[in-house]
Tab-separated table of C-alpha atoms (C1' of nucleotides) in Angstrom:
chain	number	residue	atom	x	y	z
F	1	UNK	CA	33.427	25.654	-36.487
F	2	UNK	CA	30.169	27.442	-36.960
F	3	UNK	CA	27.163	25.223	-37.424
F	4	UNK	CA	24.942	26.097	-40.363
F	5	UNK	CA	21.754	26.203	-38.344
F	6	UNK	CA	22.015	26.214	-34.596
F	7	UNK	CA	18.368	27.031	-34.227
F	8	UNK	CA	17.200	23.856	-35.949
F	9	UNK	CA	19.639	21.690	-34.039
F	10	UNK	CA	18.383	23.092	-30.779
F	11	UNK	CA	14.821	22.389	-31.866
F	12	UNK	CA	15.740	18.788	-32.651
F	13	UNK	CA	17.558	18.263	-29.399
F	14	UNK	CA	14.770	19.899	-27.427
F	15	UNK	CA	12.122	17.772	-29.106
F	16	UNK	CA	14.111	14.709	-28.170
F	17	UNK	CA	14.723	15.647	-24.565
F	18	UNK	CA	11.322	17.181	-23.845
F	19	UNK	CA	9.751	13.941	-25.035
F	20	UNK	CA	12.172	11.823	-23.048
F	21	UNK	CA	12.296	13.730	-19.783
F	22	UNK	CA	9.465	16.257	-19.841
F	23	UNK	CA	9.662	20.022	-19.754
F	24	UNK	CA	11.134	20.395	-16.309
F	25	UNK	CA	13.252	17.282	-16.592
F	26	UNK	CA	15.073	18.466	-19.697
F	27	UNK	CA	17.543	21.152	-18.717
F	28	UNK	CA	18.633	23.881	-21.068
F	29	UNK	CA	22.184	22.688	-20.557
F	30	UNK	CA	21.320	19.154	-21.645
F	31	UNK	CA	19.534	20.491	-24.702
F	32	UNK	CA	22.334	22.766	-25.823
F	33	UNK	CA	24.904	20.050	-25.133
F	34	UNK	CA	23.004	17.575	-27.288
F	35	UNK	CA	22.636	20.219	-29.975
F	36	UNK	CA	26.323	21.062	-29.812
F	37	UNK	CA	25.461	24.658	-29.082
F	38	UNK	CA	26.286	27.128	-26.387
F	39	UNK	CA	24.166	27.398	-23.290
F	40	UNK	CA	23.130	30.937	-24.103
F	41	UNK	CA	21.898	29.974	-27.552
F	42	UNK	CA	18.437	29.095	-26.238
F	43	UNK	CA	17.927	32.561	-24.791
F	44	UNK	CA	19.319	34.133	-27.941
F	45	UNK	CA	17.243	32.195	-30.469
F	46	UNK	CA	14.036	31.570	-28.531
F	47	UNK	CA	13.989	33.972	-25.606
F	48	UNK	CA	13.384	31.435	-22.872
F	49	UNK	CA	13.009	27.738	-22.206
F	50	UNK	CA	9.213	28.017	-22.220
F	51	UNK	CA	9.254	29.685	-25.632
F	52	UNK	CA	11.535	26.943	-26.881
F	53	UNK	CA	8.975	24.386	-25.778
F	54	UNK	CA	6.241	26.287	-27.576
F	55	UNK	CA	8.311	26.278	-30.758
F	56	UNK	CA	8.959	22.551	-30.433
F	57	UNK	CA	5.309	21.728	-29.870
F	58	UNK	CA	4.204	23.966	-32.710
F	59	UNK	CA	6.572	22.213	-35.061
F	60	UNK	CA	5.033	18.867	-34.127
F	61	UNK	CA	1.390	19.887	-33.970
F	62	UNK	CA	1.092	22.136	-36.990
F	63	UNK	CA	1.756	19.515	-39.694
F	64	UNK	CA	-0.669	17.155	-38.006
F	65	UNK	CA	-3.330	19.828	-37.862
F	66	UNK	CA	-2.765	20.858	-41.457
F	67	UNK	CA	-3.036	17.272	-42.643
F	68	UNK	CA	-6.236	16.776	-40.692
F	69	UNK	CA	-7.748	19.859	-42.295
F	70	UNK	CA	-6.786	19.071	-45.857
F	71	UNK	CA	-7.933	15.483	-45.546
F	72	UNK	CA	-11.212	16.709	-44.165
F	73	UNK	CA	-11.624	19.042	-47.107
F	74	UNK	CA	-10.864	16.415	-49.738
F	75	UNK	CA	-13.197	14.038	-47.943
F	76	UNK	CA	-16.118	16.439	-47.965
F	77	UNK	CA	-15.401	17.432	-51.521
F	78	UNK	CA	-16.097	13.842	-52.493
F	79	UNK	CA	-19.155	13.134	-50.386
F	80	UNK	CA	-21.288	15.341	-48.147
F	81	UNK	CA	-21.835	12.550	-45.633
F	82	UNK	CA	-18.568	10.738	-44.877
F	83	UNK	CA	-18.661	7.405	-43.121
F	84	UNK	CA	-17.210	6.815	-39.694
F	85	UNK	CA	-14.368	4.849	-41.223
F	86	UNK	CA	-13.472	7.708	-43.542
F	87	UNK	CA	-13.604	10.232	-40.734
F	88	UNK	CA	-11.453	8.105	-38.449
F	89	UNK	CA	-8.939	7.597	-41.206
F	90	UNK	CA	-8.745	11.302	-41.936
F	91	UNK	CA	-8.570	12.374	-38.306
F	92	UNK	CA	-6.338	9.672	-36.839
F	93	UNK	CA	-4.108	9.043	-39.838
F	94	UNK	CA	-2.096	12.268	-39.535
F	95	UNK	CA	-1.450	11.496	-35.889
F	96	UNK	CA	0.682	8.595	-37.067
F	97	UNK	CA	2.227	10.253	-40.081
F	98	UNK	CA	4.101	12.671	-37.897
F	99	UNK	CA	6.264	9.853	-36.655
F	100	UNK	CA	9.171	9.825	-38.975
F	101	UNK	CA	12.580	8.294	-39.200
F	102	UNK	CA	15.104	8.943	-36.479
F	103	UNK	CA	12.214	8.819	-34.088
F	104	UNK	CA	12.828	5.404	-32.587
F	105	UNK	CA	9.794	4.072	-34.392
F	106	UNK	CA	7.587	6.946	-33.367
F	107	UNK	CA	8.083	6.452	-29.644
F	108	UNK	CA	9.599	9.877	-29.277
F	109	UNK	CA	6.774	11.758	-30.956
F	110	UNK	CA	4.292	9.556	-29.140
F	111	UNK	CA	5.803	10.487	-25.850
F	112	UNK	CA	5.830	14.161	-26.694
F	113	UNK	CA	2.177	14.110	-27.690
F	114	UNK	CA	1.417	12.224	-24.517
F	115	UNK	CA	3.119	14.860	-22.437
F	116	UNK	CA	1.283	17.607	-24.267
F	117	UNK	CA	-2.037	15.931	-23.639
F	118	UNK	CA	-1.436	15.044	-20.034
F	119	UNK	CA	0.471	17.973	-18.669
F	120	UNK	CA	-1.645	20.701	-17.138
F	121	UNK	CA	1.341	22.998	-16.785
F	122	UNK	CA	1.031	26.446	-18.180
F	123	UNK	CA	4.004	26.073	-20.472
F	124	UNK	CA	2.514	22.979	-22.110
F	125	UNK	CA	-0.736	24.739	-22.880
F	126	UNK	CA	0.598	27.911	-24.455
F	127	UNK	CA	0.745	26.637	-28.003
F	128	UNK	CA	-2.828	25.997	-29.127
F	129	UNK	CA	-4.381	28.339	-31.596
F	130	UNK	CA	-7.815	28.741	-33.056
F	131	UNK	CA	-6.774	26.510	-35.935
F	132	UNK	CA	-6.758	23.423	-33.764
F	133	UNK	CA	-10.150	24.322	-32.374
F	134	UNK	CA	-11.653	24.886	-35.809
F	135	UNK	CA	-10.452	21.577	-37.244
F	136	UNK	CA	-11.552	19.681	-34.185
F	137	UNK	CA	-15.034	21.174	-34.338
F	138	UNK	CA	-15.439	20.379	-37.998
F	139	UNK	CA	-14.671	16.730	-37.322
F	140	UNK	CA	-16.970	16.785	-34.340
F	141	UNK	CA	-19.970	17.926	-36.345
F	142	UNK	CA	-19.173	15.480	-39.126
F	143	UNK	CA	-18.947	12.645	-36.632
F	144	UNK	CA	-22.211	13.753	-35.092
F	145	UNK	CA	-23.915	13.453	-38.463
F	146	UNK	CA	-22.416	10.010	-39.025
F	147	UNK	CA	-23.372	8.897	-35.524
F	148	UNK	CA	-26.690	10.635	-34.881
F	149	UNK	CA	-27.694	8.377	-31.992
F	150	UNK	CA	-24.646	9.272	-29.899
F	151	UNK	CA	-24.973	11.935	-27.229
F	152	UNK	CA	-22.540	14.855	-27.597
F	153	UNK	CA	-20.860	13.864	-24.357
F	154	UNK	CA	-20.226	10.293	-25.400
F	155	UNK	CA	-19.022	11.419	-28.819
F	156	UNK	CA	-16.605	13.785	-27.125
F	157	UNK	CA	-15.386	10.943	-24.959
F	158	UNK	CA	-14.753	8.804	-28.034
F	159	UNK	CA	-12.829	11.542	-29.821
F	160	UNK	CA	-10.535	11.773	-26.852
F	161	UNK	CA	-10.147	8.016	-27.144
F	162	UNK	CA	-8.704	8.508	-30.605
F	163	UNK	CA	-6.095	10.882	-29.265
F	164	UNK	CA	-5.380	8.521	-26.395
F	165	UNK	CA	-4.645	5.557	-28.612
F	166	UNK	CA	-2.509	7.664	-30.908
F	167	UNK	CA	-0.558	9.086	-28.003
F	168	UNK	CA	0.167	5.862	-26.190
F	169	UNK	CA	0.543	4.068	-29.495
F	170	UNK	CA	4.204	3.309	-29.564
F	171	UNK	CA	5.190	3.993	-26.014
F	172	UNK	CA	6.479	1.004	-24.143
F	173	UNK	CA	3.722	0.513	-21.641
F	174	UNK	CA	5.341	-2.148	-19.557
F	175	UNK	CA	9.001	-2.185	-18.774
F	176	UNK	CA	9.272	-5.928	-18.859
F	177	UNK	CA	9.645	-8.140	-21.846
F	178	UNK	CA	6.704	-8.581	-24.112
F	179	UNK	CA	5.054	-11.856	-23.131
F	180	UNK	CA	5.906	-13.914	-26.172
F	181	UNK	CA	4.791	-11.769	-29.050
F	182	UNK	CA	7.575	-10.397	-31.083
F	183	UNK	CA	8.935	-6.986	-31.918
F	184	UNK	CA	6.882	-3.867	-31.328
F	185	UNK	CA	4.834	-2.516	-34.179
F	186	UNK	CA	6.897	-1.367	-37.100
F	187	UNK	CA	6.160	0.791	-40.112
F	188	UNK	CA	2.527	1.070	-41.050
F	189	UNK	CA	1.336	-1.838	-38.932
F	190	UNK	CA	0.565	0.266	-35.899
F	191	UNK	CA	-1.199	2.815	-38.031
F	192	UNK	CA	-3.432	0.248	-39.705
F	193	UNK	CA	-4.134	-1.539	-36.453
F	194	UNK	CA	-5.091	1.745	-34.875
F	195	UNK	CA	-7.502	2.590	-37.678
F	196	UNK	CA	-9.153	-0.818	-37.291
F	197	UNK	CA	-9.269	-0.449	-33.534
F	198	UNK	CA	-10.626	3.082	-33.583
F	199	UNK	CA	-13.125	2.611	-36.388
F	200	UNK	CA	-14.762	-0.235	-34.511
F	201	UNK	CA	-14.694	1.776	-31.301
F	202	UNK	CA	-16.207	4.889	-32.871
F	203	UNK	CA	-18.883	2.828	-34.623
F	204	UNK	CA	-20.076	1.187	-31.422
F	205	UNK	CA	-23.755	1.724	-30.594
F	206	UNK	CA	-24.470	4.296	-27.892
F	207	UNK	CA	-24.048	3.113	-24.348
F	208	UNK	CA	-27.450	2.141	-22.992
F	209	UNK	CA	-28.858	3.978	-20.014
L	1	UNK	CA	0.980	20.097	16.930
L	2	UNK	CA	1.914	16.579	15.989
L	3	UNK	CA	-0.066	15.168	13.105
L	4	UNK	CA	-1.446	11.665	13.606
L	5	UNK	CA	0.015	10.304	10.406
L	6	UNK	CA	2.574	12.386	8.611
L	7	UNK	CA	3.469	9.514	6.337
L	8	UNK	CA	-0.009	9.230	4.867
L	9	UNK	CA	-0.333	12.968	4.390
L	10	UNK	CA	2.936	13.038	2.524
L	11	UNK	CA	1.736	10.189	0.328
L	12	UNK	CA	-1.460	12.083	-0.464
L	13	UNK	CA	0.349	15.299	-1.233
L	14	UNK	CA	2.936	13.500	-3.330
L	15	UNK	CA	0.287	11.663	-5.322
L	16	UNK	CA	-1.361	14.972	-6.039
L	17	UNK	CA	1.780	16.808	-7.075
L	18	UNK	CA	3.451	13.975	-8.965
L	19	UNK	CA	0.291	13.676	-11.043
L	20	UNK	CA	0.048	17.400	-11.545
L	21	UNK	CA	3.679	18.293	-12.234
L	22	UNK	CA	5.536	15.043	-12.819
L	23	UNK	CA	8.356	13.544	-10.826
L	24	UNK	CA	10.944	16.199	-11.467
L	25	UNK	CA	8.418	19.012	-11.469
L	26	UNK	CA	7.138	18.264	-7.980
L	27	UNK	CA	9.743	19.373	-5.467
L	28	UNK	CA	10.121	17.765	-2.081
L	29	UNK	CA	9.533	21.165	-0.570
L	30	UNK	CA	6.228	21.588	-2.367
L	31	UNK	CA	5.150	18.122	-1.263
L	32	UNK	CA	5.996	18.607	2.386
L	33	UNK	CA	4.447	22.062	2.362
L	34	UNK	CA	1.189	20.694	0.963
L	35	UNK	CA	1.303	17.882	3.505
L	36	UNK	CA	1.957	20.294	6.333
L	37	UNK	CA	5.110	18.404	7.199
L	38	UNK	CA	8.749	19.261	7.585
L	39	UNK	CA	11.085	19.149	4.624
L	40	UNK	CA	13.149	16.366	6.156
L	41	UNK	CA	10.115	14.150	6.681
L	42	UNK	CA	10.427	12.676	3.194
L	43	UNK	CA	13.942	11.467	3.817
L	44	UNK	CA	12.959	10.185	7.231
L	45	UNK	CA	9.850	8.251	6.201
L	46	UNK	CA	10.763	7.150	2.691
L	47	UNK	CA	14.514	7.502	2.327
L	48	UNK	CA	14.504	9.576	-0.832
L	49	UNK	CA	12.268	11.312	-3.321
L	50	UNK	CA	12.517	8.376	-5.728
L	51	UNK	CA	11.423	5.923	-3.056
L	52	UNK	CA	8.523	8.217	-2.218
L	53	UNK	CA	7.451	8.031	-5.848
L	54	UNK	CA	7.643	4.255	-5.770
L	55	UNK	CA	5.446	4.183	-2.681
L	56	UNK	CA	2.925	6.503	-4.324
L	57	UNK	CA	2.769	4.464	-7.496
L	58	UNK	CA	2.493	1.218	-5.595
L	59	UNK	CA	-0.436	2.565	-3.632
L	60	UNK	CA	-2.231	3.406	-6.880
L	61	UNK	CA	-1.305	0.339	-8.909
L	62	UNK	CA	-1.698	-2.421	-6.361
L	63	UNK	CA	-5.469	-2.132	-5.812
L	64	UNK	CA	-6.013	-2.000	-9.548
L	65	UNK	CA	-3.910	-5.092	-10.089
L	66	UNK	CA	-5.594	-6.958	-7.268
L	67	UNK	CA	-9.031	-6.144	-8.622
L	68	UNK	CA	-8.030	-7.284	-12.095
L	69	UNK	CA	-6.814	-10.598	-10.699
L	70	UNK	CA	-9.832	-11.341	-8.533
L	71	UNK	CA	-12.245	-10.398	-11.293
L	72	UNK	CA	-10.352	-12.658	-13.650
L	73	UNK	CA	-10.619	-15.512	-11.173
L	74	UNK	CA	-14.343	-15.103	-10.585
L	75	UNK	CA	-14.851	-14.840	-14.324
L	76	UNK	CA	-13.056	-18.072	-15.076
L	77	UNK	CA	-14.753	-19.792	-12.188
L	78	UNK	CA	-18.026	-19.167	-13.965
L	79	UNK	CA	-17.076	-20.033	-17.519
L	80	UNK	CA	-13.899	-21.461	-19.024
L	81	UNK	CA	-14.272	-19.341	-22.151
L	82	UNK	CA	-15.115	-15.731	-21.255
L	83	UNK	CA	-16.382	-13.393	-23.949
L	84	UNK	CA	-14.513	-10.339	-25.100
L	85	UNK	CA	-17.019	-8.127	-23.345
L	86	UNK	CA	-16.507	-9.929	-20.068
L	87	UNK	CA	-12.749	-9.736	-20.371
L	88	UNK	CA	-12.782	-6.046	-21.210
L	89	UNK	CA	-15.075	-5.359	-18.290
L	90	UNK	CA	-12.855	-7.293	-15.888
L	91	UNK	CA	-9.601	-5.781	-17.163
L	92	UNK	CA	-10.614	-2.188	-17.800
L	93	UNK	CA	-13.149	-1.793	-15.013
L	94	UNK	CA	-10.611	-1.617	-12.182
L	95	UNK	CA	-8.713	1.058	-14.067
L	96	UNK	CA	-11.678	3.348	-13.475
L	97	UNK	CA	-12.533	2.203	-9.979
L	98	UNK	CA	-9.305	3.604	-8.653
L	99	UNK	CA	-10.563	7.101	-9.271
L	100	UNK	CA	-12.193	8.076	-6.068
L	101	UNK	CA	-13.525	11.152	-4.386
L	102	UNK	CA	-11.250	14.092	-3.840
L	103	UNK	CA	-9.644	13.207	-7.117
L	104	UNK	CA	-11.151	15.964	-9.237
L	105	UNK	CA	-13.329	13.439	-10.977
L	106	UNK	CA	-10.487	11.039	-11.610
L	107	UNK	CA	-8.324	13.487	-13.511
L	108	UNK	CA	-5.562	13.248	-10.951
L	109	UNK	CA	-5.287	9.481	-11.003
L	110	UNK	CA	-5.626	9.564	-14.776
L	111	UNK	CA	-2.730	11.925	-15.031
L	112	UNK	CA	-0.608	9.861	-12.692
L	113	UNK	CA	-1.251	6.683	-14.671
L	114	UNK	CA	-0.479	8.585	-17.837
L	115	UNK	CA	2.829	9.710	-16.455
L	116	UNK	CA	3.654	6.195	-15.336
L	117	UNK	CA	2.891	4.822	-18.772
L	118	UNK	CA	4.691	7.472	-20.732
L	119	UNK	CA	7.731	8.272	-18.671
L	120	UNK	CA	10.831	6.273	-19.543
L	121	UNK	CA	12.705	7.594	-16.506
L	122	UNK	CA	14.274	5.104	-14.220
L	123	UNK	CA	12.368	6.314	-11.183
L	124	UNK	CA	9.036	5.792	-12.897
L	125	UNK	CA	9.828	2.207	-13.774
L	126	UNK	CA	11.046	0.925	-10.432
L	127	UNK	CA	7.691	-0.166	-9.081
L	128	UNK	CA	6.528	-3.072	-11.242
L	129	UNK	CA	6.631	-6.531	-9.801
L	130	UNK	CA	5.977	-9.975	-11.178
L	131	UNK	CA	2.357	-9.665	-10.069
L	132	UNK	CA	1.564	-7.149	-12.780
L	133	UNK	CA	3.234	-9.337	-15.363
L	134	UNK	CA	1.337	-12.447	-14.259
L	135	UNK	CA	-2.087	-10.812	-14.356
L	136	UNK	CA	-1.386	-9.203	-17.693
L	137	UNK	CA	-0.348	-12.506	-19.216
L	138	UNK	CA	-3.407	-14.303	-17.936
L	139	UNK	CA	-5.636	-11.741	-19.626
L	140	UNK	CA	-3.551	-11.953	-22.744
L	141	UNK	CA	-4.023	-15.701	-23.156
L	142	UNK	CA	-7.729	-15.403	-22.335
L	143	UNK	CA	-8.117	-12.692	-24.969
L	144	UNK	CA	-6.219	-14.822	-27.426
L	145	UNK	CA	-8.695	-17.624	-26.936
L	146	UNK	CA	-11.616	-15.267	-27.350
L	147	UNK	CA	-10.063	-13.693	-30.449
L	148	UNK	CA	-8.299	-16.604	-32.153
L	149	UNK	CA	-7.987	-14.839	-35.502
L	150	UNK	CA	-5.962	-11.956	-34.117
L	151	UNK	CA	-2.185	-12.040	-34.415
L	152	UNK	CA	-0.330	-11.761	-31.101
L	153	UNK	CA	1.128	-8.451	-32.204
L	154	UNK	CA	-2.222	-6.884	-33.003
L	155	UNK	CA	-3.706	-8.248	-29.800
L	156	UNK	CA	-0.870	-6.673	-27.864
L	157	UNK	CA	-1.507	-3.397	-29.635
L	158	UNK	CA	-5.151	-3.508	-28.638
L	159	UNK	CA	-4.392	-4.252	-25.004
L	160	UNK	CA	-2.236	-1.169	-24.917
L	161	UNK	CA	-5.203	0.665	-26.392
L	162	UNK	CA	-7.218	-0.246	-23.301
L	163	UNK	CA	-4.584	1.276	-21.067
L	164	UNK	CA	-4.386	4.321	-23.297
L	165	UNK	CA	-8.078	5.086	-23.123
L	166	UNK	CA	-8.127	4.539	-19.381
L	167	UNK	CA	-5.133	6.795	-18.891
L	168	UNK	CA	-6.269	9.701	-21.009
L	169	UNK	CA	-9.845	9.130	-19.907
L	170	UNK	CA	-10.493	12.137	-17.772
L	171	UNK	CA	-7.590	14.330	-18.643
L	172	UNK	CA	-8.557	17.574	-20.271
L	173	UNK	CA	-7.157	17.059	-23.714
L	174	UNK	CA	-7.756	20.497	-25.090
L	175	UNK	CA	-7.300	23.612	-23.040
L	176	UNK	CA	-10.119	25.446	-24.683
L	177	UNK	CA	-13.778	25.217	-23.951
L	178	UNK	CA	-15.602	22.109	-24.963
L	179	UNK	CA	-17.354	22.890	-28.241
L	180	UNK	CA	-20.940	22.897	-27.061
L	181	UNK	CA	-21.271	19.659	-25.186
L	182	UNK	CA	-21.640	20.056	-21.509
L	183	UNK	CA	-19.679	19.090	-18.446
L	184	UNK	CA	-16.971	16.439	-18.597
L	185	UNK	CA	-17.924	12.901	-17.785
L	186	UNK	CA	-19.074	12.417	-14.252
L	187	UNK	CA	-19.557	9.382	-12.074
L	188	UNK	CA	-19.928	6.111	-13.896
L	189	UNK	CA	-20.599	7.617	-17.302
L	190	UNK	CA	-16.980	7.628	-18.381
L	191	UNK	CA	-16.541	4.097	-17.150
L	192	UNK	CA	-19.538	2.784	-19.074
L	193	UNK	CA	-18.626	4.716	-22.184
L	194	UNK	CA	-15.138	3.326	-22.016
L	195	UNK	CA	-16.382	-0.237	-21.716
L	196	UNK	CA	-18.590	0.277	-24.754
L	197	UNK	CA	-15.774	1.919	-26.668
L	198	UNK	CA	-13.186	-0.693	-25.773
L	199	UNK	CA	-15.394	-3.746	-26.204
L	200	UNK	CA	-16.192	-2.706	-29.750
L	201	UNK	CA	-12.533	-1.957	-30.401
L	202	UNK	CA	-11.309	-5.262	-29.038
L	203	UNK	CA	-13.966	-7.186	-30.947
L	204	UNK	CA	-12.996	-5.703	-34.283
L	205	UNK	CA	-11.979	-8.208	-36.949
L	206	UNK	CA	-8.251	-8.536	-37.586
L	207	UNK	CA	-6.713	-5.903	-39.785
L	208	UNK	CA	-6.496	-7.247	-43.319
L	209	UNK	CA	-3.119	-7.643	-44.954
X	1	DG	C1'	40.265	46.280	-45.334
X	2	DG	C1'	37.190	48.155	-42.285
X	3	DA	C1'	32.676	49.128	-40.262
X	4	DA	C1'	28.239	46.730	-38.744
X	5	DG	C1'	25.323	43.392	-37.387
X	6	DA	C1'	24.390	38.634	-36.270
X	7	DA	C1'	25.902	34.840	-33.762
X	8	DT	C1'	28.577	32.420	-30.374
X	9	DC	C1'	31.190	32.082	-26.311
X	10	DA	C1'	32.937	31.615	-21.192
X	11	DA	C1'	31.637	33.185	-16.968
X	12	DA	C1'	28.789	34.427	-13.476
X	13	DC	C1'	24.071	35.558	-11.278
X	14	DG	C1'	20.544	34.368	-7.702
X	15	DA	C1'	17.231	30.874	-6.927
X	16	DA	C1'	15.662	26.343	-6.182
X	17	DC	C1'	16.824	21.664	-5.937
X	18	DG	C1'	17.512	16.846	-2.965
X	19	DT	C1'	19.768	15.557	0.878
X	20	DT	C1'	22.137	15.623	5.427
X	21	DT	C1'	22.839	17.058	10.117
X	22	DG	C1'	22.264	17.602	15.007
X	23	DA	C1'	19.407	19.435	18.250
X	24	DA	C1'	14.560	19.745	20.045
X	25	DT	C1'	10.235	17.482	21.007
X	26	DG	C1'	6.823	13.784	21.827
X	27	DA	C1'	5.280	9.702	24.085
X	28	DA	C1'	6.086	5.406	26.211
X	29	DT	C1'	8.692	2.333	29.690
X	30	DC	C1'	11.048	1.562	33.802
A	1	DG	C1'	11.555	11.696	37.301
A	2	DA	C1'	14.856	9.527	34.279
A	3	DT	C1'	15.668	6.889	30.109
A	4	DT	C1'	14.748	5.587	25.634
A	5	DC	C1'	13.247	5.643	21.166
A	6	DA	C1'	10.634	7.575	17.357
A	7	DT	C1'	9.508	11.721	15.262
A	8	DT	C1'	9.838	16.599	14.034
A	9	DC	C1'	12.389	20.650	13.337
A	10	DA	C1'	15.467	24.725	11.569
A	11	DA	C1'	19.545	25.201	9.280
A	12	DA	C1'	22.937	24.285	6.181
A	13	DC	C1'	25.243	21.267	2.564
A	14	DG	C1'	26.796	21.131	-2.374
A	15	DT	C1'	24.672	20.860	-6.899
A	16	DT	C1'	22.018	22.189	-10.669
A	17	DC	C1'	18.752	25.153	-12.549
A	18	DG	C1'	17.249	29.272	-16.114
A	19	DT	C1'	18.853	33.464	-17.230
A	20	DT	C1'	21.975	37.450	-17.949
A	21	DT	C1'	26.180	39.720	-19.178
A	22	DG	C1'	29.934	41.539	-21.889
A	23	DA	C1'	33.437	40.248	-24.731
A	24	DT	C1'	34.628	37.707	-28.922
A	25	DT	C1'	34.063	35.596	-33.340
A	26	DC	C1'	31.953	35.175	-37.868
A	27	DT	C1'	29.592	37.082	-41.898
A	28	DT	C1'	28.172	40.611	-44.947
A	29	DC	C1'	28.279	44.659	-47.432
A	30	DC	C1'	30.496	49.068	-48.754
DNA sequence: GGAAGAATCAAACGAACGTTTGAATGAATC
DNA sequence: GATTCATTCAAACGTTCGTTTGATTCTTCC
């Protein structure tokens, strides 16, 4: 029984297990087992475990980056001076769109993004290209125009805050039961709450000296 | 040459390496080497690698939790109805106080907290006690009183946002150079920026239907 | 149907892993 | 000085790791 696309199944399994257990915690054997493939398939299709990780991360990051760029373009095509709300929506929105079905409500992608952000390991940092830098800088200058009173350092801090909220978004923070509030965020709720949360945060007046 | 306190040196080294490489990425050998101790010292002093992790996490989390509780008590001793700003300051402040000298500006503790929050592994979740739950719930009800219009679900989302910003706070999010803004946040800047950021975020009106 | 290339497979490689062991060392008590 | 207990040590345990190998299957095209 030959699978139609071993490569894609390995990518899926690796995305799952890298998010769940981290790069070093997810063994090649566990990945190929979950994918229903042979152990040697990773070396054959990707070269090494590190290159597999890079492929997984690229597959997650690229659509997000593309969406951020196109939404930035359509935004500036409409108005030369976008508001903070519009910029937050365009920048943060794609971070939530990437969380699709079969993703345990986005927790898996959230976890993967979190690992990407937090892991200083070489393998986790080998994926970025100049595209990510370019998009990020365009938003940065647009935000600076919309928030002229903010120092560059504080603005930078706030942009990282956006990524932080998106990353932790749907991860179970505590292992205990939720106090008495009900099910975790479903569907678009988390996304809309995040936009509200982040728009208010980005719009805050500069921190006084 | 007998070290005065092998146990503490192992805890320091483990905190460093667990933050830097994760639980599975930090080997017992690397930890004992960094601590200048023998390989078997971990088993002798802590029983196992997992119990060492629990001890490390406890040492980081407990002071934060204690500070959150005492600041909550002094706050309510002064006024029965604290403002959102006061609550954010009391809850988020201790998350930044834990980042001391020799911590690379807090990046190490940040990373460790991030791993604790994001890692679903059994070993990472074995530390929490009822103390953390109790403090968290007290803040939750206080926030609910200060923000009566917010649904419990959205309030819960926002409280996780506080943890998110604190966790990602000083982690280098991008691996490239900062665009043109200068050094990363130093000293109390990040803490004050975070309070500003989070107070505005928490005070945002409820997300419309 | 047979040659050719891509893909998959079982098996093995050395290295690194967490843990255990039993002897060697240190300091304190009698 | 001998005894005792806590601590440190080098060495080895079996397991799992990422990767490599060489043969085997599947697919494609002539």
